[in-house]
Coordinates of C-alpha atoms and ligand atoms in Angstrom, one line a residue:
Chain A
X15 CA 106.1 118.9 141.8
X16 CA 106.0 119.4 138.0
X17 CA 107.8 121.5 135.8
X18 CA 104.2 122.4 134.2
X19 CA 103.7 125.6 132.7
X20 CA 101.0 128.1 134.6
X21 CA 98.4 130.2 134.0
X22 CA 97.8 133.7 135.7
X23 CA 94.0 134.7 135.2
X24 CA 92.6 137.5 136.5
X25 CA 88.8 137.8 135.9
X26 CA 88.2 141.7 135.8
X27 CA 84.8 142.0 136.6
X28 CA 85.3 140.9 140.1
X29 CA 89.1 142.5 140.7
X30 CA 88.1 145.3 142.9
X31 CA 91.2 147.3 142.0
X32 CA 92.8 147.5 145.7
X33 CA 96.1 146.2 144.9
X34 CA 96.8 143.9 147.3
X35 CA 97.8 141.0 144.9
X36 CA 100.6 143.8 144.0
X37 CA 102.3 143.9 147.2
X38 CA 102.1 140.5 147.3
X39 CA 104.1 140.3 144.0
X40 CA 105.2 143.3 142.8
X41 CA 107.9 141.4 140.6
X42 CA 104.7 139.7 138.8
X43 CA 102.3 142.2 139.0
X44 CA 102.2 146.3 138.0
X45 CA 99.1 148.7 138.7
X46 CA 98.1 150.8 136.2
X47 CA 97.7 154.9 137.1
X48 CA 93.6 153.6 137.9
X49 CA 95.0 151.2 140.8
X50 CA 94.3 148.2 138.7
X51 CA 96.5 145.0 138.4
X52 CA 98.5 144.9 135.3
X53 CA 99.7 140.9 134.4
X54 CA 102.8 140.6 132.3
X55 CA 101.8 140.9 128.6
X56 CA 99.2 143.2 129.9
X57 CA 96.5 140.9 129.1
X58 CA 93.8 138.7 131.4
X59 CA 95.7 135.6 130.9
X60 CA 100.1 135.7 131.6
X61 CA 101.9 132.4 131.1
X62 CA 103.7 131.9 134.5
X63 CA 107.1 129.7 134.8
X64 CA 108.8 127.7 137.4
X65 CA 110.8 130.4 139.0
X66 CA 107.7 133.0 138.8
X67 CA 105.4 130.3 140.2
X68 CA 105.6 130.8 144.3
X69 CA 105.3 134.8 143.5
X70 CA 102.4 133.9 141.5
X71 CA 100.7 132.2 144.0
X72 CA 101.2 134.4 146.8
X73 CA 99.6 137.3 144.5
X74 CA 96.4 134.5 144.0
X75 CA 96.1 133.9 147.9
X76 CA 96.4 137.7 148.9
X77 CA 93.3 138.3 146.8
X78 CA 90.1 139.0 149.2
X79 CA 88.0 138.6 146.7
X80 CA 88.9 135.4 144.2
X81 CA 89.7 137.6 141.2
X82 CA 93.1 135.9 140.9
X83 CA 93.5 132.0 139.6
X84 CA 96.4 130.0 139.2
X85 CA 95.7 127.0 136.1
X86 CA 97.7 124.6 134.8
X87 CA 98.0 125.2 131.3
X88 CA 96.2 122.5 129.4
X89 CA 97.9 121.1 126.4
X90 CA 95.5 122.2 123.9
X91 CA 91.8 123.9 123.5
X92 CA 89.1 121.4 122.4
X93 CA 86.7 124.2 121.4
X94 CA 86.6 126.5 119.1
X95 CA 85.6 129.9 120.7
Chain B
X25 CA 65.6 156.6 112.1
X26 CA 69.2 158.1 113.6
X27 CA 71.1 157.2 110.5
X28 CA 68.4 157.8 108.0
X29 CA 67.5 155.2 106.1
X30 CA 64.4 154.4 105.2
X31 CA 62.5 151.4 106.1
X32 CA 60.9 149.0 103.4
X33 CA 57.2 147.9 104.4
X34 CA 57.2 144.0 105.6
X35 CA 56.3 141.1 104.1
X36 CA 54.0 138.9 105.6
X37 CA 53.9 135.3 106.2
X38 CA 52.1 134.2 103.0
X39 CA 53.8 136.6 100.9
X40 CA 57.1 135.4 102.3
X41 CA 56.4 131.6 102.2
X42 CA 55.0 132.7 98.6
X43 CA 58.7 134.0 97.6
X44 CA 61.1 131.5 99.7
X45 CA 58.9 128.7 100.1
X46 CA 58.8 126.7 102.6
X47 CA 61.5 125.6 105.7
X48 CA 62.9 122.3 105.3
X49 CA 61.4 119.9 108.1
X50 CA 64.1 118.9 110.8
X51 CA 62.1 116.6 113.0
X52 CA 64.9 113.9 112.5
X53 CA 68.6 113.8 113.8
X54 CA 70.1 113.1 110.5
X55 CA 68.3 115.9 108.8
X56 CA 69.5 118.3 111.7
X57 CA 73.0 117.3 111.3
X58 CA 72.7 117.6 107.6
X59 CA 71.8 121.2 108.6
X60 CA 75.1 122.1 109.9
X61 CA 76.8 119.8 107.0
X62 CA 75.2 122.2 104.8
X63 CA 75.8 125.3 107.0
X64 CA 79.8 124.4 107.0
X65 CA 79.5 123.3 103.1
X66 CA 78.0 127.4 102.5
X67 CA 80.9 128.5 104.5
X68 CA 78.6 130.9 106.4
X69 CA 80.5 133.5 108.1
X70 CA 78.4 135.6 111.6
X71 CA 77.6 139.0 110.4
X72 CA 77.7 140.7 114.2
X73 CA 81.1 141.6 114.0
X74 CA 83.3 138.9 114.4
X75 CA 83.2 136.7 111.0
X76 CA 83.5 133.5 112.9
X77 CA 82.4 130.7 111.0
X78 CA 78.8 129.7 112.1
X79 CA 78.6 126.1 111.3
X80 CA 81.6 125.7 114.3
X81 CA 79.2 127.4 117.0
X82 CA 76.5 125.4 116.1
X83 CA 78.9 122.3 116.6
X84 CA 80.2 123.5 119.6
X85 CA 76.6 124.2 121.2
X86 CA 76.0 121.2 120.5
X87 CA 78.5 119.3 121.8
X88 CA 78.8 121.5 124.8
X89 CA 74.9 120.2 125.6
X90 CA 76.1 116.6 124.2
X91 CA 78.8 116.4 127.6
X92 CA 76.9 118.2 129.8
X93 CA 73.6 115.9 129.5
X94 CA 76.2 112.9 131.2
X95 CA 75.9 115.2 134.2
X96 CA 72.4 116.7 134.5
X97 CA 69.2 115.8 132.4
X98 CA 66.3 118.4 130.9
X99 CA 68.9 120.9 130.4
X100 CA 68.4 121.6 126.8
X101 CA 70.1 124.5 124.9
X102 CA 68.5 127.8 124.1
X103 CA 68.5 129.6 120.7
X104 CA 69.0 133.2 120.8
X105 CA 68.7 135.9 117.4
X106 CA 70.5 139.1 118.0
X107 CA 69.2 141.7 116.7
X108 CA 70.0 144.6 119.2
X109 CA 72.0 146.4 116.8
X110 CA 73.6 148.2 119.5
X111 CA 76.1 150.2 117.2
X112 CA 74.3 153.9 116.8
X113 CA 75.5 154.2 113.4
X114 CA 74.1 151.0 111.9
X115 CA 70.9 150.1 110.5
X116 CA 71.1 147.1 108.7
X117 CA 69.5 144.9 111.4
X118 CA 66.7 146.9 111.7
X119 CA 66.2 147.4 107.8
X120 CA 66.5 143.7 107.9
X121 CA 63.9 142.5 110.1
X122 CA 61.3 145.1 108.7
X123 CA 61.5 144.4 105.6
X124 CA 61.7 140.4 106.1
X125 CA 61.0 139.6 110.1
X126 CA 59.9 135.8 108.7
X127 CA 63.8 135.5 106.9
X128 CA 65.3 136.0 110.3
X129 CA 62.3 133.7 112.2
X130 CA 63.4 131.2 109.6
X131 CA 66.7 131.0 110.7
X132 CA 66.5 131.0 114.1
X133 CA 64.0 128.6 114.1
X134 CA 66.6 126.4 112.1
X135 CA 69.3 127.4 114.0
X136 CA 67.1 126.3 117.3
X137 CA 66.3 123.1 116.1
X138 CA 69.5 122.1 114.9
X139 CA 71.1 122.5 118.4
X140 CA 68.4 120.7 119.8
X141 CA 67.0 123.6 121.7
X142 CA 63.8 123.6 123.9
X143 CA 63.2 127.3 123.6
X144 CA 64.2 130.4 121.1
X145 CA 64.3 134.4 122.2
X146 CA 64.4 136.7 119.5
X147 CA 66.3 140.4 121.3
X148 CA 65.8 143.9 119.9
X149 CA 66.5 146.7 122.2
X150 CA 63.9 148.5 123.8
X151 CA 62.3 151.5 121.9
X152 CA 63.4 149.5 118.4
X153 CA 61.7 150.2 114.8
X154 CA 61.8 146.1 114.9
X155 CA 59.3 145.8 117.9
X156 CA 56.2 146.3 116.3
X157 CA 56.8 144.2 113.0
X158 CA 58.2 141.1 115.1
X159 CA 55.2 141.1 117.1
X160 CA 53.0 140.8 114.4
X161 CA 55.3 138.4 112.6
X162 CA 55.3 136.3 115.8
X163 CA 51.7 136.0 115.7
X164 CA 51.4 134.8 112.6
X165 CA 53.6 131.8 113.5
X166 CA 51.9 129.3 115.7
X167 CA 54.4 126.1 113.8
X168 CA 57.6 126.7 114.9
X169 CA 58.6 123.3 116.1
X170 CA 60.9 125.5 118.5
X171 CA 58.7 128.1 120.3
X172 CA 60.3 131.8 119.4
X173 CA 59.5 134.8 122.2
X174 CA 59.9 138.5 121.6
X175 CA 62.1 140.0 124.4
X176 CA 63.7 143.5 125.1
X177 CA 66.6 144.1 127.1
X178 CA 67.5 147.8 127.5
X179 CA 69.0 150.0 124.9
X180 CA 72.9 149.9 126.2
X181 CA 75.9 149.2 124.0
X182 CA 77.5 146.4 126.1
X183 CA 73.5 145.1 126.4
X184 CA 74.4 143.3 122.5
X185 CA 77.7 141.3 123.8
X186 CA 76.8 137.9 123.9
X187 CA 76.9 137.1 127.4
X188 CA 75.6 140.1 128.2
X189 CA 72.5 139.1 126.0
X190 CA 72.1 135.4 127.7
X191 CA 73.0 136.9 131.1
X192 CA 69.3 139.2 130.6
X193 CA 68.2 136.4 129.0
X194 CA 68.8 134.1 132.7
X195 CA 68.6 136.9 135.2
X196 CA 67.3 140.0 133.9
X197 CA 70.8 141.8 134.0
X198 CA 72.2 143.1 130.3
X199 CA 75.7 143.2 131.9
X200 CA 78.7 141.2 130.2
X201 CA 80.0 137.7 132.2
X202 CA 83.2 136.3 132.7
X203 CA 84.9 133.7 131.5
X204 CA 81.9 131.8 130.7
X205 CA 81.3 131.7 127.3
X206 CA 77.4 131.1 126.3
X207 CA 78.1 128.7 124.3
X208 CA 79.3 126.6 127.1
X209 CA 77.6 128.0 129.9
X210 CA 74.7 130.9 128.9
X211 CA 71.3 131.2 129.8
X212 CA 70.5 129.9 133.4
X213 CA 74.0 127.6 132.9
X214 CA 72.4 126.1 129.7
X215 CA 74.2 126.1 126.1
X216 CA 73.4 128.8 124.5
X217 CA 73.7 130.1 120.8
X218 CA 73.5 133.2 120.1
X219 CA 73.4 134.2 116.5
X220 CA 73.2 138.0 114.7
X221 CA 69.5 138.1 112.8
X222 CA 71.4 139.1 109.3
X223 CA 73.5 135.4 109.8
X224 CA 70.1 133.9 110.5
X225 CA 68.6 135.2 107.6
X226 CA 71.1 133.4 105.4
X227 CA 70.7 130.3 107.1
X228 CA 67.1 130.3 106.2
X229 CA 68.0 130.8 102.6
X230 CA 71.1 127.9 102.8
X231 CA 68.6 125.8 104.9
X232 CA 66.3 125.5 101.7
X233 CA 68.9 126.2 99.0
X234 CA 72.0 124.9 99.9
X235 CA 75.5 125.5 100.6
X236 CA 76.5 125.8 96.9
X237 CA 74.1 128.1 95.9
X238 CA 75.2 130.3 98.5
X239 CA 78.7 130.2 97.4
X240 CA 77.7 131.4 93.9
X241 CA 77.8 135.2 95.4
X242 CA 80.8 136.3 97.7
X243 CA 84.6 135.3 98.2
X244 CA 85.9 131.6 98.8
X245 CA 86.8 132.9 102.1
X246 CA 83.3 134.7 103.2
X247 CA 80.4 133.7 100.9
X248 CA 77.7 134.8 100.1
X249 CA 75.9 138.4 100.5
X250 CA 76.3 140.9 102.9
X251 CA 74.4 144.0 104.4
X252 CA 75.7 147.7 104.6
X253 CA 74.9 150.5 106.4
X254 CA 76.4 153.4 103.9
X255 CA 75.6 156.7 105.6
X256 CA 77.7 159.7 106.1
X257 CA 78.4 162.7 103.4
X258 CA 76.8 160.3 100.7
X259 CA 73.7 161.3 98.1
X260 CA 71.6 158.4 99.8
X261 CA 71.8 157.1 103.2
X262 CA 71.0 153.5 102.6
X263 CA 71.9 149.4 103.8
X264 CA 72.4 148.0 100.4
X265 CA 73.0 144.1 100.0
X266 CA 76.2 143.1 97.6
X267 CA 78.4 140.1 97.6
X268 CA 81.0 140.2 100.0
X269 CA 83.9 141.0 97.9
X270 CA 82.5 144.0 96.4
X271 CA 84.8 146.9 95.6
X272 CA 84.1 149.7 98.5
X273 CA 83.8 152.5 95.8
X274 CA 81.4 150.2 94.0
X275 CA 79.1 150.1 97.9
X276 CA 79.9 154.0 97.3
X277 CA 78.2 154.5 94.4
X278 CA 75.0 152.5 95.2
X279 CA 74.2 155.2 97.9
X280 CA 74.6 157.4 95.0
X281 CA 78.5 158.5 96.1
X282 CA 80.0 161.2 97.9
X283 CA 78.3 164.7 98.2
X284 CA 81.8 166.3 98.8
X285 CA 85.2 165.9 98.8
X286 CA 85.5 163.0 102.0
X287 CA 88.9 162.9 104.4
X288 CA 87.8 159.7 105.6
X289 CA 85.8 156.9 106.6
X290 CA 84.7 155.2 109.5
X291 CA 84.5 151.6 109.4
X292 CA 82.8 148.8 111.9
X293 CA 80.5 151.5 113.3
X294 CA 82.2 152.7 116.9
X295 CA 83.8 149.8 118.0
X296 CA 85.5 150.1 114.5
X297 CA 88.1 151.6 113.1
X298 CA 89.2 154.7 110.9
X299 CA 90.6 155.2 107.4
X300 CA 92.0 158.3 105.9
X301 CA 90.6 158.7 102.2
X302 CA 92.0 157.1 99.5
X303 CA 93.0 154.3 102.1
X304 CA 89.8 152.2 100.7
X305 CA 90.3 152.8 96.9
X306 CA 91.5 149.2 96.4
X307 CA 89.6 147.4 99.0
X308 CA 87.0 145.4 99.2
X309 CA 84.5 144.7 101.4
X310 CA 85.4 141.8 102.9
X311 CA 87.1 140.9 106.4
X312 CA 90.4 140.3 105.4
X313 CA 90.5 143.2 102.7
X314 CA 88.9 145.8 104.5
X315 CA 91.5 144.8 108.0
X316 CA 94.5 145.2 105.3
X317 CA 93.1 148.4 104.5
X318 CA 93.5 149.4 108.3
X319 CA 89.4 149.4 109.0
X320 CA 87.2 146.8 110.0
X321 CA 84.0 145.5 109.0
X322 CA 82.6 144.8 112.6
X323 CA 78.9 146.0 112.1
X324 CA 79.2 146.6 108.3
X325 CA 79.4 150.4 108.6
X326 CA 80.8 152.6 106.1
X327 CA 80.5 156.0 107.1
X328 CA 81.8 158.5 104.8
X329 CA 83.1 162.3 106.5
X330 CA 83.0 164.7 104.3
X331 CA 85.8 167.5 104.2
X332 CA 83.3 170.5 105.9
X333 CA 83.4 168.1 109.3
X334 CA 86.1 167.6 111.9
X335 CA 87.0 164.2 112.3
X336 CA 88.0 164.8 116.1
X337 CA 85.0 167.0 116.6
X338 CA 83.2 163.7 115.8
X339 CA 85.7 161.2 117.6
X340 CA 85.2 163.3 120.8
X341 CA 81.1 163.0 120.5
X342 CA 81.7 159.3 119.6
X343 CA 84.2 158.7 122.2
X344 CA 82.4 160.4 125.7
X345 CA 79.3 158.3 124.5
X346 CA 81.1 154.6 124.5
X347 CA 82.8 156.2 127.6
X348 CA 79.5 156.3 129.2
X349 CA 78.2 153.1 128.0
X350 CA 80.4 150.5 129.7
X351 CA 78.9 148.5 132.6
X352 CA 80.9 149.9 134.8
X353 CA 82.3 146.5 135.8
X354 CA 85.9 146.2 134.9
X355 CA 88.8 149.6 135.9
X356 CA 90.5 149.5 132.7
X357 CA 87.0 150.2 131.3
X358 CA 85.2 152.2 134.1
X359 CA 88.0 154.5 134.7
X360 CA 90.6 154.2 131.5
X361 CA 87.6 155.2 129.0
X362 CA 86.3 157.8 130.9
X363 CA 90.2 159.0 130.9
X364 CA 90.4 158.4 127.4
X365 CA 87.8 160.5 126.7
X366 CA 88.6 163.5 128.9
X367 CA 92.1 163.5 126.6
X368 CA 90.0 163.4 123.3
X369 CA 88.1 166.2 124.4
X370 CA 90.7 168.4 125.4
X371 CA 92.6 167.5 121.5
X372 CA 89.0 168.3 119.8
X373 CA 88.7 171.6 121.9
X374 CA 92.2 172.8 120.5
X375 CA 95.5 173.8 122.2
X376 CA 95.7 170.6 124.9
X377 CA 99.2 171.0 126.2
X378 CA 102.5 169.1 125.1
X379 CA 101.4 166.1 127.2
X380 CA 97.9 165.4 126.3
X381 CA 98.4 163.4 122.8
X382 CA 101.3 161.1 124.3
X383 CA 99.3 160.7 127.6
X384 CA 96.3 159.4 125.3
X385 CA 98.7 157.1 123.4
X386 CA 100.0 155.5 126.4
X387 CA 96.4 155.2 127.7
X388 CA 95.1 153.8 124.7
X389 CA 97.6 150.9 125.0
X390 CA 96.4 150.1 128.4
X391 CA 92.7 149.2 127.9
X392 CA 92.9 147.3 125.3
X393 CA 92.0 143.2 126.3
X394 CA 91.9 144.2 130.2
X395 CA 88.2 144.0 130.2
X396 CA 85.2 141.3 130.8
X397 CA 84.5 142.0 127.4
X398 CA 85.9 143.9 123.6
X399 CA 84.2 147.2 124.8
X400 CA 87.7 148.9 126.1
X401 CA 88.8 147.1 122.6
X402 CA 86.8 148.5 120.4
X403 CA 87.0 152.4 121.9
X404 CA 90.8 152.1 122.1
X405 CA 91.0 151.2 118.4
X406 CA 88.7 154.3 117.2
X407 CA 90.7 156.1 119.0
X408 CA 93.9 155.2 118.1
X409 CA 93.2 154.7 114.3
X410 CA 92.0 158.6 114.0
X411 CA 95.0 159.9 115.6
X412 CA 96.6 157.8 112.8
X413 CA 94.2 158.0 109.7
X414 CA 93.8 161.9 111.0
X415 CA 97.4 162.7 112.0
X416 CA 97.7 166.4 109.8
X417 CA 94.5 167.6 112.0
X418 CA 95.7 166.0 115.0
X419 CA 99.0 168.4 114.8
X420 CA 96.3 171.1 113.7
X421 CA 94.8 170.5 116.6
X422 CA 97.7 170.9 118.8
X423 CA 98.7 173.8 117.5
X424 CA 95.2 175.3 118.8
X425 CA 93.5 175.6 115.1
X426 CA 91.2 173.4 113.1
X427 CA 90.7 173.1 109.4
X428 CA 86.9 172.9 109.7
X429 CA 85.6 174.9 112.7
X430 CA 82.4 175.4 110.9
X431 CA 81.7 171.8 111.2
X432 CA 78.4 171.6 108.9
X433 CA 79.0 167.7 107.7
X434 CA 76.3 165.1 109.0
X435 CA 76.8 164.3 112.3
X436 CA 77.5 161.1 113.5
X437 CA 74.2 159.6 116.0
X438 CA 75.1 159.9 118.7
X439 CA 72.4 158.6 121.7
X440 CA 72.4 160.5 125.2
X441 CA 75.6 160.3 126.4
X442 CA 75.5 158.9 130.1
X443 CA 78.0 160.1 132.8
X444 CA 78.5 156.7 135.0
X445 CA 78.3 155.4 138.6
X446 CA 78.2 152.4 139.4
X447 CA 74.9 152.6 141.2
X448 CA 73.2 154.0 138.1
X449 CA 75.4 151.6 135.9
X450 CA 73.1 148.7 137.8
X451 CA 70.0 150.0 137.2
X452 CA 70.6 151.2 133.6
X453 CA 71.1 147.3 132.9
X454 CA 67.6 146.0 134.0
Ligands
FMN24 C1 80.5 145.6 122.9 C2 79.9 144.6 121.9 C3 78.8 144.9 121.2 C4 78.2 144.0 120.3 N1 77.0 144.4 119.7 C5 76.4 143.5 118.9 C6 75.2 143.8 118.2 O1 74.6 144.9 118.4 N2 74.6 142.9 117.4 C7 75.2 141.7 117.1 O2 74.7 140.9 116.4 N3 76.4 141.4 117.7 C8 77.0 142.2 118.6 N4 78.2 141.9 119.2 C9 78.8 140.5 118.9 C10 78.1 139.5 119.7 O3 78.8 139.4 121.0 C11 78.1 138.1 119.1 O4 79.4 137.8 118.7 C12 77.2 138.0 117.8 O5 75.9 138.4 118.1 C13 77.3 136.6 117.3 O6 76.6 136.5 116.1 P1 77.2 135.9 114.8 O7 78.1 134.8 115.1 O8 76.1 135.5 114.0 O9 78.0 137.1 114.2 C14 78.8 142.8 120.1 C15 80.0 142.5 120.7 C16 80.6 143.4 121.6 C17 81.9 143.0 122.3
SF4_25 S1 94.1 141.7 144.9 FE1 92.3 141.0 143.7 S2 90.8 142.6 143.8 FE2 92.8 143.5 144.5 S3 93.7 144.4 142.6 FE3 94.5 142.3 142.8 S4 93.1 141.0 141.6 FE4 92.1 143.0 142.0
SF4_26 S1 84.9 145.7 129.7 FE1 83.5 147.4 130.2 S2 81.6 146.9 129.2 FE2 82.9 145.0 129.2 S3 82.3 143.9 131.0 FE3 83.9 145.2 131.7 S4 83.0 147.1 132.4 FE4 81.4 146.0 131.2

């Protein structure tokens, strides 16, 4: 397994707001007072490391509908937008 | 027209080839590359908002349709002006393409070429002053190398977001996407390039001038000229065009200054930001000055209050109207504005309880870069810089008086202000 840094993305549009990748990981992941998941940083996109990594994955899987994506952060962006 | 400046009458095509002269001829490779060359040599900076450097999207549309043809052909890239002018309190656009709709056909038609385009759109909202002259325009061009088509996506905010505009563009839906950026993935999955009609209009101009004439107006950093809707408590509601760099009391002045004593200014238009007065005495009006001042330029707005008007008398109108324009797509934005709003009211309408102002605070800091797109971004930041630029009236406020309940200023436009559903949220996007 590598020590690679991870990317928590959450695309907003399809999050449905139910919270269940909360209970999954409530360590990783806050709700704000509208029932919507809050990331660390508070942002769509929350560097995730090692230790955080099997909490973040659990939160990705318990998502019914995809909203949730684990990537591996990629060493540098190639575009400029 | 809502902010109340007039419109000039339009040229037409042999007046304007008469002025400008003709467009360069791309049909080669080199001569489109030496397009962008020339385009990066000007330094030419978008004028919808977001200053990004133009040359570097045509580049990356480019290449984007460069690694995608490896995988599929006859997927060419598609050229789209923007000229939706969503923001209520801006006119520049529209000034712009009535007074010269061949300037912005110009540049698209550049632009379109030089990313190797099939096919161009050219987007005003529906019910726009631009409709009429762009359909004539458009029938006096039969050339264009690139064929250019007139469409009309509905008259929301959000409608003018990029992706938002190629998403109509594909599917007939003026709803933001995510993460797909157009230029990437737009229209259909194709490349897409989607440029602000004032930006186009100075490519035409660098297209047959050059990239050093157009840095002999402007700053090193943002060259060139620049539109500006100045409307507000001033002697004459106008877009004027100066140099970027131009002193923001000078921009004053050439609407004839203020008519009273002002307490502010809004800046950007309502995804903008506020500044108490005095704030802009030193600045000018370009992106970096104008963000160290605390404002932004966004959509070039400079909107002067004048003391007889309550600034949060006019944040709440403003604020229950972006409110009501999202798309209804992301929480943070469906329910936090709407939130956001109801707290702004209760501050405008005097005497909100203890809680309400650090409730609004906290909120504010929550929306902000939680949605598909800068809507939540922009609302939060007019909120938050009133409470700051405005602070005296917001204690004022609090306190259950208000130091102009008469409230006789010019009012800022404000469109009907829609109370959403998701269900009507759809349909309102078609
Ligand atoms: C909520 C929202 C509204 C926008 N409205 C407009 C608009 O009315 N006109 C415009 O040109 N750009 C608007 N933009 C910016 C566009 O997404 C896009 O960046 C711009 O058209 C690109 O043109 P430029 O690179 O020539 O500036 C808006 C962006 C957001 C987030
Ligand atoms: S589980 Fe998925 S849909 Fe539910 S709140 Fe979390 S991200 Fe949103
Ligand atoms: S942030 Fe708001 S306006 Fe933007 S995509 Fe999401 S719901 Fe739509």
């Amino acid at each position: 397994m590598s020590t690679a840094e991870h990317t928590l993305v959450l695309d907003p549009i399809t999050c449905e707001g139910r919270g269940l990748c909360h209970l999954a990981a409530p360590e990783l992941i806050e709700l704000d007072e509208w029932g919507y998941p809050l990331l660390p940083g508070a942002g769509l996109r929350a560097t995730v490391h090692h230790a955080d990594r099997p909490a973040a994955r659990a939160a990705v899987d318990s998502c019914p509908v995809l909203a949730l994506h684990l990537e591996r952060q990629r060493q540098s962006k190639t575009t400029p937008l | 027209m809502s902010t109340g400046v007039p419109l000039l009458a339009s040229r037409s095509r042999s007046e304007h080839v008469a002025q400008f002269g003709p467009l360069p001829d791309l049909s080669s490779p080199e001569r489109r590359g030496r397009l962008i060359d020339e385009v990066e040599r000007a330094g030419l900076r978008g004028r919808g908002g977001g200053w990004f450097p133009t040359h570097a999207k045509l580049r990356a549309v480019n290449e984007s349709a460069a690694s995608r043809r490896r995988l599929s052909r006859g997927r060419h890239p598609i050229a789209i002006a923007n000229g939706m002018e969503g923001e209520p309190a801006s006119s520049k656009d529209v000034a712009l393409m009535a007074a010269n709709p061949h300037l912005v056909l110009d540049g698209l038609s550049l632009a379109a070429q030089s990313v190797g385009a099939s096919d161009a759109r050219i987007a005003v909202h529906r019910g726009s002053a631009a409709e009429e002259v762009l359909t004539r325009a458009l029938r006096e061009r039969d050339d264009d190398p690139v064929p250019i088509a007139l469409v009309l996506p509905p008259a929301r905010y959000v409608a003018s977001e990029e992706s938002a505009l190629a998403h109509w563009v594909g599917d007939g839906v003026a709803t933001p996407v995510f993460p797909d950026r157009p230029f990437q993935k737009g229209v259909d999955g194709r490349p897409t390039l989607v440029q602000n009609v004032e930006t186009l209009a100075h490519l035409a101009l660098i297209g047959r001038n050059g990239g050093d004439w157009f840095r002999e107006r402007g700053c090193t950093s943002a060259p060139g000229t620049t539109l500006v809707t100045v409307a507000g408590s001033v002697v004459r509601p106008s877009v004027v065009e100066v140099p970027v760099g131009t002193a923001v009391l000078d921009i004053l002045d050439q609407a004839g200054g203020p008519t009273q004593p002002l307490l502010g200014y809004l800046t950007g238009g309502y995804g903008g930001a506020w500044v108490s007065a005095g704030q802009l005495d030193e600045a000018t009006w370009d992106p970096e000055s104008v963000r160290s001042a605390g404002g932004v330029i966004g959509a070039s707005v400079l909107w002067a209050l004048g003391e007889d008007t309550c600034p949060l008398v006019e944040l709440d109108r403003v604020t229950s109207w972006m409110a009501g324009e999202s798309a209804g797509q992301c929480g943070p934005c469906m329910f936090g504005l709407p939130s956001i709003a109801e707290d702004v009211h209760r501050l405008a309408a005097g005497a909100p309880g203890a809680d309400v102002v650090p409730r609004l605070r906290q909120r504010l800091g929550l929306v902000a870069g939680r949605g598909g797109c800068k809507h939540p971004d922009g609302t939060a930041r007019l909120v938050a810089t009133a409470l700051d630029a405005f602070s005296k009236e917001v204690l004022r406020h609090e306190q259950g008086s208000c130091s102009a309940p008469e409230h006789v200023g010019p009012r800022l436009p404000v469109p009907e202000t829609r109370s959403l559903t998701a269900d009507t949220a759809r349909k309102d996007f078609r």
